[in-house]
Coordinates of N, CA and C in Angstrom, one line a residue:
X1 N 0.5 -1.1 0.3 CA 0.0 -0.2 -0.1 C 0.7 0.9 -0.3
X2 N 1.9 1.4 0.4 CA 2.8 2.8 0.6 C 3.7 2.5 -0.5
X3 N 3.8 3.6 -1.0 CA 4.9 3.9 -2.0 C 6.5 3.6 -1.0
X4 N 7.3 3.9 -2.1 CA 8.8 3.8 -1.4 C 9.3 4.9 -0.4
X5 N 8.5 5.8 -1.3 CA 9.1 7.6 -0.8 C 7.9 7.4 1.0
X6 N 7.2 7.0 0.8 CA 6.2 7.3 2.2 C 7.2 5.9 3.4
X7 N 7.4 5.3 2.7 CA 7.9 4.0 3.8 C 9.1 5.2 4.3
X8 N 9.8 5.6 3.6 CA 11.3 6.3 3.8 C 11.0 7.4 4.6
X9 N 9.8 8.0 4.5 CA 9.7 9.0 4.9 C 9.6 8.1 7.0
X10 N 8.5 7.3 6.5 CA 8.4 6.9 7.6 C 9.9 6.6 8.8
X11 N 10.6 5.8 8.1 CA 12.0 5.2 8.2 C 12.5 6.9 9.0
X12 N 12.5 7.7 8.4 CA 13.2 8.9 9.0 C 12.6 9.0 10.1
X13 N 11.1 9.5 10.3 CA 10.3 9.6 11.6 C 10.8 8.2 12.5
X14 N 11.0 7.3 12.4 CA 11.4 6.2 13.3 C 13.1 7.1 13.8
X15 N 13.8 7.0 13.0 CA 14.8 7.5 13.5 C 14.9 8.4 14.0
X16 N 14.1 9.4 14.0 CA 14.0 10.6 14.2 C 13.9 10.2 16.2
X17 N 13.3 9.7 16.0 CA 12.1 9.4 17.5 C 13.1 8.6 18.3
X18 N 14.3 7.7 17.5 CA 15.1 6.8 18.8 C 15.6 7.7 19.5
X19 N 15.6 8.8 19.8 CA 16.2 9.6 21.1 C 14.7 10.5 21.4
X20 N 14.0 10.2 21.5 CA 12.5 11.0 21.6 C 11.8 10.0 22.7
X21 N 10.9 10.0 23.2 CA 9.4 9.5 23.8 C 8.5 9.1 22.3
X22 N 8.5 10.5 21.6 CA 7.6 10.2 20.7 C 7.6 11.9 19.5
X23 N 7.4 11.6 18.7 CA 7.4 12.6 17.6 C 6.2 12.4 16.6
X24 N 5.4 13.6 16.3 CA 4.0 13.7 15.9 C 4.0 14.1 14.6
X25 N 3.1 14.6 14.0 CA 3.3 15.3 12.3 C 1.5 15.1 12.2
X26 N 1.1 16.8 12.2 CA -0.6 17.0 11.5 C -0.5 17.2 10.3
X27 N -1.2 16.8 9.4 CA -1.2 17.4 7.6 C -2.5 17.9 8.2
X28 N -2.8 18.8 7.7 CA -4.1 19.6 7.4 C -4.7 20.0 6.0
X29 N -4.2 19.1 5.2 CA -4.5 19.5 3.2 C -6.4 19.4 3.2
X30 N -6.3 18.5 2.1 CA -8.1 17.8 2.0 C -8.4 17.8 3.2
X31 N -7.8 17.0 4.0 CA -8.6 15.8 5.0 C -7.2 15.8 5.9
X32 N -7.8 15.9 7.7 CA -6.8 15.8 9.1 C -5.8 14.8 8.9
X33 N -4.8 14.9 8.9 CA -4.2 13.1 8.7 C -3.5 13.1 10.4
X34 N -3.3 12.2 11.4 CA -1.8 12.7 12.3 C -1.4 11.2 12.5
X35 N -0.1 11.3 12.3 CA 1.3 10.2 12.4 C 1.8 10.7 13.4
X36 N 2.2 9.4 14.1 CA 2.6 9.5 15.0 C 3.9 8.2 15.3
X37 N 4.9 8.4 15.5 CA 6.0 7.5 16.3 C 6.1 7.3 17.4
X38 N 6.0 6.4 18.6 CA 6.8 6.3 19.5 C 7.0 5.2 20.1
X39 N 7.8 5.5 21.0 CA 8.6 4.6 22.4 C 7.9 4.5 23.0
X40 N 7.3 6.1 23.5 CA 6.4 5.7 24.9 C 5.0 5.6 24.7
X41 N 4.3 4.7 25.6 CA 2.3 4.2 25.6 C 2.1 5.1 25.2
X42 N 0.6 4.8 24.6 CA 0.0 6.0 23.6 C -1.2 5.7 24.2
X43 N -1.9 6.6 25.2 CA -3.0 6.4 25.4 C -4.1 7.2 23.9
X44 N -4.2 5.4 23.7 CA -5.6 5.2 22.4 C -6.5 5.9 22.4
X45 N -6.9 5.2 23.7 CA -8.5 5.1 23.8 C -8.9 7.5 23.9
X46 N -8.3 7.8 25.1 CA -8.3 9.4 24.7 C -7.8 9.9 23.8
X47 N -7.0 9.6 23.0 CA -6.6 10.4 21.6 C -7.8 9.8 20.9
X48 N -8.8 9.2 20.4 CA -9.6 9.0 20.1 C -10.7 9.3 20.5
X49 N -11.0 9.5 21.7 CA -12.1 9.6 22.6 C -12.4 11.1 22.0
X50 N -11.0 11.8 22.2 CA -11.0 13.7 22.2 C -11.3 14.3 21.0
X51 N -10.9 13.1 19.6 CA -11.1 13.6 18.7 C -12.4 12.8 18.1
X52 N -13.2 12.4 18.9 CA -14.4 11.7 18.2 C -15.1 12.6 18.1
X53 N -15.0 14.3 17.8 CA -16.0 14.7 16.9 C -15.7 15.1 14.9
X54 N -14.9 14.2 14.9 CA -14.2 14.4 13.6 C -14.5 12.8 13.0
X55 N -15.2 12.0 11.8 CA -15.3 10.9 11.7 C -13.6 10.4 11.1
X56 N -13.4 9.2 11.4 CA -12.1 8.9 11.4 C -12.5 7.6 9.5
X57 N -12.0 8.2 8.2 CA -11.1 7.0 7.4 C -10.9 6.0 7.5
X58 N -9.7 6.3 8.1 CA -8.6 5.4 8.5 C -8.0 4.7 9.2
X59 N -7.2 4.0 9.9 CA -6.5 4.8 10.8 C -5.4 2.8 10.3
X60 N -4.1 3.6 10.7 CA -3.2 2.4 11.0 C -2.4 2.2 11.9
X61 N -2.1 0.8 12.6 CA -1.0 1.0 13.6 C -0.1 -0.4 13.1
X62 N 1.5 -0.3 12.8 CA 2.2 -1.1 12.9 C 3.5 -0.9 13.6
X63 N 4.0 -1.8 14.4 CA 4.9 -2.2 14.8 C 6.5 -2.1 14.0
X64 N 7.0 -1.4 14.0 CA 8.4 -1.0 13.1 C 9.5 -1.9 13.8
X65 N 10.5 -1.2 14.8 CA 11.5 -1.6 15.1 C 12.3 -1.4 16.3
X66 N 13.2 -1.8 17.3 CA 13.6 -1.5 18.7 C 12.0 -0.6 19.5
X67 N 11.2 -1.4 19.6 CA 10.3 -1.1 20.5 C 9.4 0.3 19.6
X68 N 9.4 0.2 18.7 CA 9.0 1.6 18.3 C 7.1 1.1 17.7
X69 N 6.5 2.5 17.8 CA 5.1 1.8 17.0 C 4.8 3.3 16.0
X70 N 3.8 2.7 15.1 CA 3.9 3.5 14.2 C 2.4 3.8 13.8
X71 N 1.6 5.1 14.1 CA 0.1 5.4 13.4 C 0.0 6.6 13.3
X72 N -0.7 6.5 12.0 CA -1.7 6.9 10.9 C -3.2 7.3 10.9
X73 N -3.6 8.2 11.3 CA -5.2 8.1 11.9 C -5.7 9.6 10.4
X74 N -6.2 9.0 9.9 CA -6.9 10.4 8.5 C -8.2 10.1 8.9
X75 N -8.5 11.4 8.9 CA -9.9 12.3 9.5 C -10.7 12.2 8.2
X76 N -12.1 12.4 8.3 CA -13.1 12.4 6.9 C -13.0 14.2 6.3
X77 N -12.6 14.4 7.3 CA -12.2 16.2 6.8 C -11.3 17.3 7.2
X78 N -11.1 18.2 6.9 CA -10.4 19.4 7.0 C -10.9 20.0 8.5
X79 N -10.1 20.5 9.4 CA -9.9 21.4 10.3 C -9.3 22.8 10.0
X80 N -10.6 24.2 11.0 CA -10.0 24.6 10.6 C -8.4 24.8 11.4
X81 N -7.5 25.7 10.2 CA -6.5 25.5 11.1 C -5.8 26.7 12.7
X82 N -7.5 27.1 12.9 CA -7.3 27.7 14.6 C -7.3 26.5 15.6
X83 N -7.4 25.7 14.7 CA -8.0 24.4 15.8 C -6.4 23.4 15.9
X84 N -5.9 24.0 14.8 CA -4.2 22.6 15.3 C -3.8 22.7 16.3
X85 N -3.7 23.6 16.8 CA -2.8 23.9 18.1 C -4.0 23.3 19.5
X86 N -4.7 23.7 19.5 CA -6.0 21.9 20.2 C -5.6 21.2 20.2
X87 N -5.6 20.8 18.8 CA -5.1 19.4 17.8 C -4.0 18.6 18.3
X88 N -2.5 19.7 18.7 CA -1.5 19.2 18.9 C -1.6 19.2 20.5
X89 N -2.3 20.1 21.1 CA -2.2 19.6 22.8 C -2.9 18.5 22.6
X90 N -3.8 18.1 22.4 CA -4.5 16.6 22.7 C -3.7 15.4 21.9
X91 N -2.7 15.1 21.1 CA -1.9 15.0 21.0 C -0.7 14.4 21.5
X92 N -0.3 15.5 22.4 CA 0.9 15.8 23.1 C 0.1 15.0 25.0
X93 N -1.3 15.6 25.1 CA -1.8 14.5 26.0 C -1.9 13.6 26.3
X94 N -1.6 12.7 24.7 CA -2.3 11.3 24.8 C -1.3 10.9 25.3
X95 N 0.0 10.9 25.4 CA 1.5 9.9 26.4 C 0.7 10.0 27.6
X96 N 0.1 10.7 28.0 CA -0.3 10.5 29.9 C -1.0 9.3 30.1
X97 N -0.6 8.2 30.1 CA -1.5 7.3 31.0 C -2.3 7.4 31.5
X98 N -2.4 7.8 32.2 CA -3.3 8.6 33.6 C -4.3 9.3 33.3
X99 N -4.7 9.6 31.8 CA -6.1 10.8 31.5 C -6.6 9.3 31.0
X100 N -8.2 10.3 31.3 CA -9.5 9.1 31.5 C -10.6 9.6 30.7
X101 N -11.2 8.8 29.8 CA -12.0 9.7 29.0 C -13.2 9.2 29.5
X102 N -14.8 9.7 29.6 CA -15.6 8.5 29.4 C -16.4 9.2 28.0
X103 N -16.4 7.6 27.9 CA -16.7 7.4 26.3 C -18.3 6.5 26.4
X104 N -19.0 6.9 25.5 CA -20.8 6.4 26.0 C -20.6 4.6 25.2
X105 N -20.8 3.9 25.1 CA -20.4 2.8 24.5 C -21.4 2.3 23.3
X106 N -20.7 2.0 22.2 CA -21.3 1.9 21.3 C -22.0 0.9 21.4
X107 N -23.7 0.4 20.2 CA -24.0 -1.1 20.3 C -22.9 -1.6 18.6
X108 N -22.1 -2.4 19.4 CA -22.0 -3.9 18.6 C -22.2 -5.3 19.3
X109 N -23.1 -5.5 18.1 CA -24.1 -6.9 18.9 C -22.3 -8.2 18.6
X110 N -22.6 -9.1 19.6 CA -21.6 -10.4 19.5 C -21.4 -11.0 17.9
X111 N -22.6 -10.9 16.9 CA -22.9 -11.2 15.5 C -21.7 -10.4 14.8
X112 N -21.4 -9.5 15.0 CA -20.7 -8.6 14.1 C -19.5 -8.0 14.8
X113 N -18.4 -9.2 15.7 CA -17.1 -9.1 16.0 C -17.1 -10.9 16.0
X114 N -15.4 -10.9 15.8 CA -15.1 -12.2 15.4 C -13.9 -12.0 16.1
X115 N -13.4 -13.4 16.9 CA -11.8 -13.6 17.1 C -11.5 -14.7 16.6
X116 N -10.6 -14.5 16.3 CA -9.3 -15.6 16.7 C -8.1 -15.9 16.8
X117 N -8.1 -16.4 18.3 CA -7.3 -16.8 18.6 C -5.8 -17.6 18.1
X118 N -6.1 -18.3 17.2 CA -5.1 -19.3 16.4 C -4.8 -18.5 15.1
X119 N -4.7 -17.5 15.1 CA -4.7 -16.6 14.0 C -3.0 -17.0 13.0
X120 N -2.7 -16.8 14.5 CA -0.7 -17.5 14.3 C -0.7 -17.6 15.6
X121 N 0.5 -18.4 15.9 CA 1.2 -18.3 16.9 C 1.0 -17.5 18.0
X122 N 2.0 -16.6 16.8 CA 1.5 -15.1 18.4 C 0.8 -14.2 18.7
X123 N -0.2 -14.1 17.3 CA -0.8 -13.4 17.1 C -2.6 -13.2 17.1
X124 N -3.7 -12.7 17.8 CA -4.6 -13.5 17.7 C -5.3 -12.4 16.6
X125 N -6.7 -12.5 16.2 CA -6.9 -11.6 15.4 C -8.5 -10.9 15.8
X126 N -9.1 -9.6 15.4 CA -10.3 -9.3 15.8 C -10.6 -8.8 14.4
X127 N -11.6 -9.1 14.1 CA -13.0 -8.6 13.0 C -14.0 -8.2 13.9
X128 N -13.6 -6.6 13.3 CA -15.4 -6.0 13.4 C -16.2 -5.5 11.8
X129 N -17.4 -5.9 12.5 CA -17.7 -5.1 10.8 C -19.2 -4.4 11.5
X130 N -19.5 -3.3 11.4 CA -20.7 -2.7 11.8 C -21.1 -1.2 11.7
X131 N -22.2 -1.0 12.2 CA -22.3 0.8 12.1 C -21.5 1.1 12.1
X132 N -20.8 2.7 11.5 CA -20.0 3.2 12.2 C -20.8 4.2 13.0
X133 N -20.5 4.7 14.3 CA -20.7 5.4 15.0 C -19.7 5.8 16.0
X134 N -20.2 7.4 16.0 CA -19.3 8.4 16.8 C -18.2 7.7 18.4
X135 N -17.3 7.7 18.1 CA -16.4 7.7 19.5 C -16.0 5.4 19.2
X136 N -16.6 5.0 18.0 CA -16.6 3.6 17.6 C -15.0 3.3 18.5
X137 N -14.3 3.7 17.6 CA -12.9 3.1 17.8 C -12.0 3.4 18.7
X138 N -12.6 5.1 19.7 CA -12.3 5.5 20.6 C -12.3 4.3 22.1
X139 N -13.8 3.4 21.4 CA -13.8 3.2 22.5 C -13.3 1.1 22.8
X140 N -13.2 1.1 21.9 CA -12.5 -0.1 21.4 C -11.0 0.3 22.0
X141 N -10.4 1.2 22.0 CA -9.2 1.4 22.1 C -8.9 1.2 23.8
X142 N -10.2 2.3 24.1 CA -9.6 2.5 25.9 C -10.2 0.7 26.1
X143 N -11.2 0.1 25.6 CA -11.2 -1.2 26.6 C -9.7 -1.7 26.2
X144 N -9.3 -1.8 25.2 CA -8.0 -2.5 24.7 C -6.7 -2.1 26.1
X145 N -6.5 -0.6 26.3 CA -6.2 -0.3 27.2 C -6.3 -0.7 28.3
X146 N -7.7 -0.7 28.7 CA -7.9 -1.4 30.0 C -7.5 -2.7 30.3
X147 N -7.1 -4.1 29.2 CA -7.4 -5.1 29.5 C -5.4 -5.4 29.4
X148 N -4.8 -3.9 28.4 CA -3.5 -4.2 28.2 C -3.7 -5.1 27.2
X149 N -4.3 -4.9 26.4 CA -4.6 -5.6 24.9 C -3.2 -4.6 24.2
X150 N -2.2 -5.2 23.5 CA -1.5 -4.7 22.9 C -1.7 -4.6 20.9
X151 N -2.2 -3.9 20.5 CA -2.4 -4.1 19.0 C -0.9 -3.5 18.3
X152 N -0.5 -5.2 17.6 CA 0.3 -5.2 17.0 C 0.2 -4.5 15.3
X153 N -0.9 -4.9 14.5 CA -1.3 -4.3 13.6 C -3.2 -3.8 13.5
X154 N -3.3 -2.5 12.8 CA -4.6 -2.6 13.2 C -4.6 -2.0 11.4
X155 N -6.1 -2.2 10.8 CA -6.5 -1.7 9.5 C -8.3 -1.3 9.7
X156 N -8.1 0.4 9.6 CA -9.7 0.4 10.0 C -10.0 1.2 9.2
X157 N -10.9 0.5 8.5 CA -11.7 1.6 7.3 C -13.1 1.7 7.5
X158 N -13.8 3.2 7.2 CA -15.4 3.5 7.0 C -16.0 3.6 5.8
X159 N -16.6 2.8 5.3 CA -17.4 3.3 3.8 C -19.3 3.2 4.1
X160 N -19.5 4.1 3.5 CA -21.4 3.9 3.1 C -21.5 3.4 4.3
X161 N -21.3 4.1 5.8 CA -21.7 4.4 6.7 C -21.3 2.6 8.1
X162 N -20.2 1.7 7.3 CA -20.1 0.8 7.6 C -18.5 0.9 8.1
X163 N -18.2 0.6 9.4 CA -17.2 0.5 9.9 C -16.5 -1.1 9.8
X164 N -15.2 -1.1 9.0 CA -14.6 -2.7 8.8 C -13.1 -2.8 9.5
X165 N -13.4 -3.3 10.6 CA -11.9 -3.1 11.2 C -11.3 -4.1 10.9
X166 N -10.1 -4.1 11.6 CA -9.4 -6.0 11.3 C -8.1 -5.2 12.2
X167 N -7.9 -5.9 13.3 CA -7.2 -5.7 14.7 C -6.1 -7.2 14.9
X168 N -4.7 -7.1 14.6 CA -4.1 -8.0 15.4 C -3.6 -7.8 16.3
X169 N -3.3 -8.8 17.5 CA -3.2 -8.5 18.8 C -2.5 -9.2 18.8
X170 N -1.7 -8.9 20.0 CA -0.3 -9.6 20.4 C -0.7 -10.8 21.5
X171 N -0.9 -12.3 20.9 CA -1.3 -12.9 21.9 C -0.5 -12.7 23.3
X172 N -1.2 -13.3 24.5 CA -0.4 -13.4 25.6 C -1.7 -14.2 26.6
X173 N -0.9 -14.7 27.8 CA -2.4 -15.3 28.9 C -3.4 -14.1 29.0
X174 N -2.7 -12.9 28.9 CA -4.4 -12.2 29.5 C -5.6 -12.0 28.7
X175 N -5.4 -12.4 27.4 CA -5.5 -12.3 26.8 C -6.8 -13.1 26.6
X176 N -6.1 -14.2 26.3 CA -6.6 -15.7 26.3 C -7.3 -15.8 27.8
X177 N -7.3 -15.3 28.7 CA -7.8 -15.6 30.1 C -8.8 -14.4 29.8
X178 N -9.0 -13.3 29.2 CA -9.7 -12.2 29.4 C -10.5 -12.4 28.6
X179 N -10.2 -12.9 27.1 CA -11.3 -12.9 26.0 C -12.7 -12.7 26.5
X180 N -13.6 -13.4 27.0 CA -15.2 -13.4 27.6 C -15.1 -12.1 27.8
X181 N -14.0 -11.5 28.4 CA -14.5 -10.5 29.4 C -14.4 -9.3 28.8
X182 N -13.3 -9.1 27.5 CA -13.6 -8.5 26.5 C -14.3 -8.7 25.9
X183 N -14.8 -9.4 25.1 CA -16.3 -9.6 24.2 C -17.0 -8.5 25.4
X184 N -17.9 -9.2 26.9 CA -18.3 -8.6 27.6 C -18.9 -7.1 27.1
X185 N -17.5 -6.8 28.0 CA -17.4 -5.0 27.4 C -17.2 -4.7 26.3
X186 N -17.1 -5.1 25.1 CA -16.9 -4.1 23.5 C -18.3 -4.5 23.2
X187 N -19.7 -5.4 23.7 CA -20.6 -5.7 23.1 C -22.0 -5.4 24.0
X188 N -23.1 -5.2 23.3 CA -24.3 -4.8 23.9 C -24.9 -6.6 24.1
X189 N -26.1 -6.8 24.9 CA -26.6 -8.6 24.8 C -27.4 -8.3 23.5

């Protein structure tokens, strides 16, 4: 999916981040894009919760090297240039893992969620296909944070008001033991 020049740019960002906790870039041309490379933990639930006033078109997460992780969040619209300082503040505050945001629970049915704990030796897979809702990704990220679920890779896509999300999750004892609790927390009856 990425062109060679984009891979080089991500690599450059990653090497810049080697001596820092995180770096980020905000682009606001045709629509808002936030790119983050981090070593320090990112409170993704908080970040997405604070940004829920905008619809997310796509989000990608993947591990790079030496514990670095790359996040790219594309929103559906451009914001006023005057709001960029506020968005920078949100991103900076998202590295405080003590920050908590109250989120409304979206309506996710158990039939819209598919977990495969045996996707790979070290990776579990979560597929979600549901109606797009404000704060959907923020809520999922918050639940994952609560249960210590580490997203290795994510492909988030919304089209025609349907969210089609794919998460590759690091498999560990906690995930296997608490899977039913995670599903119960994510889904409505």
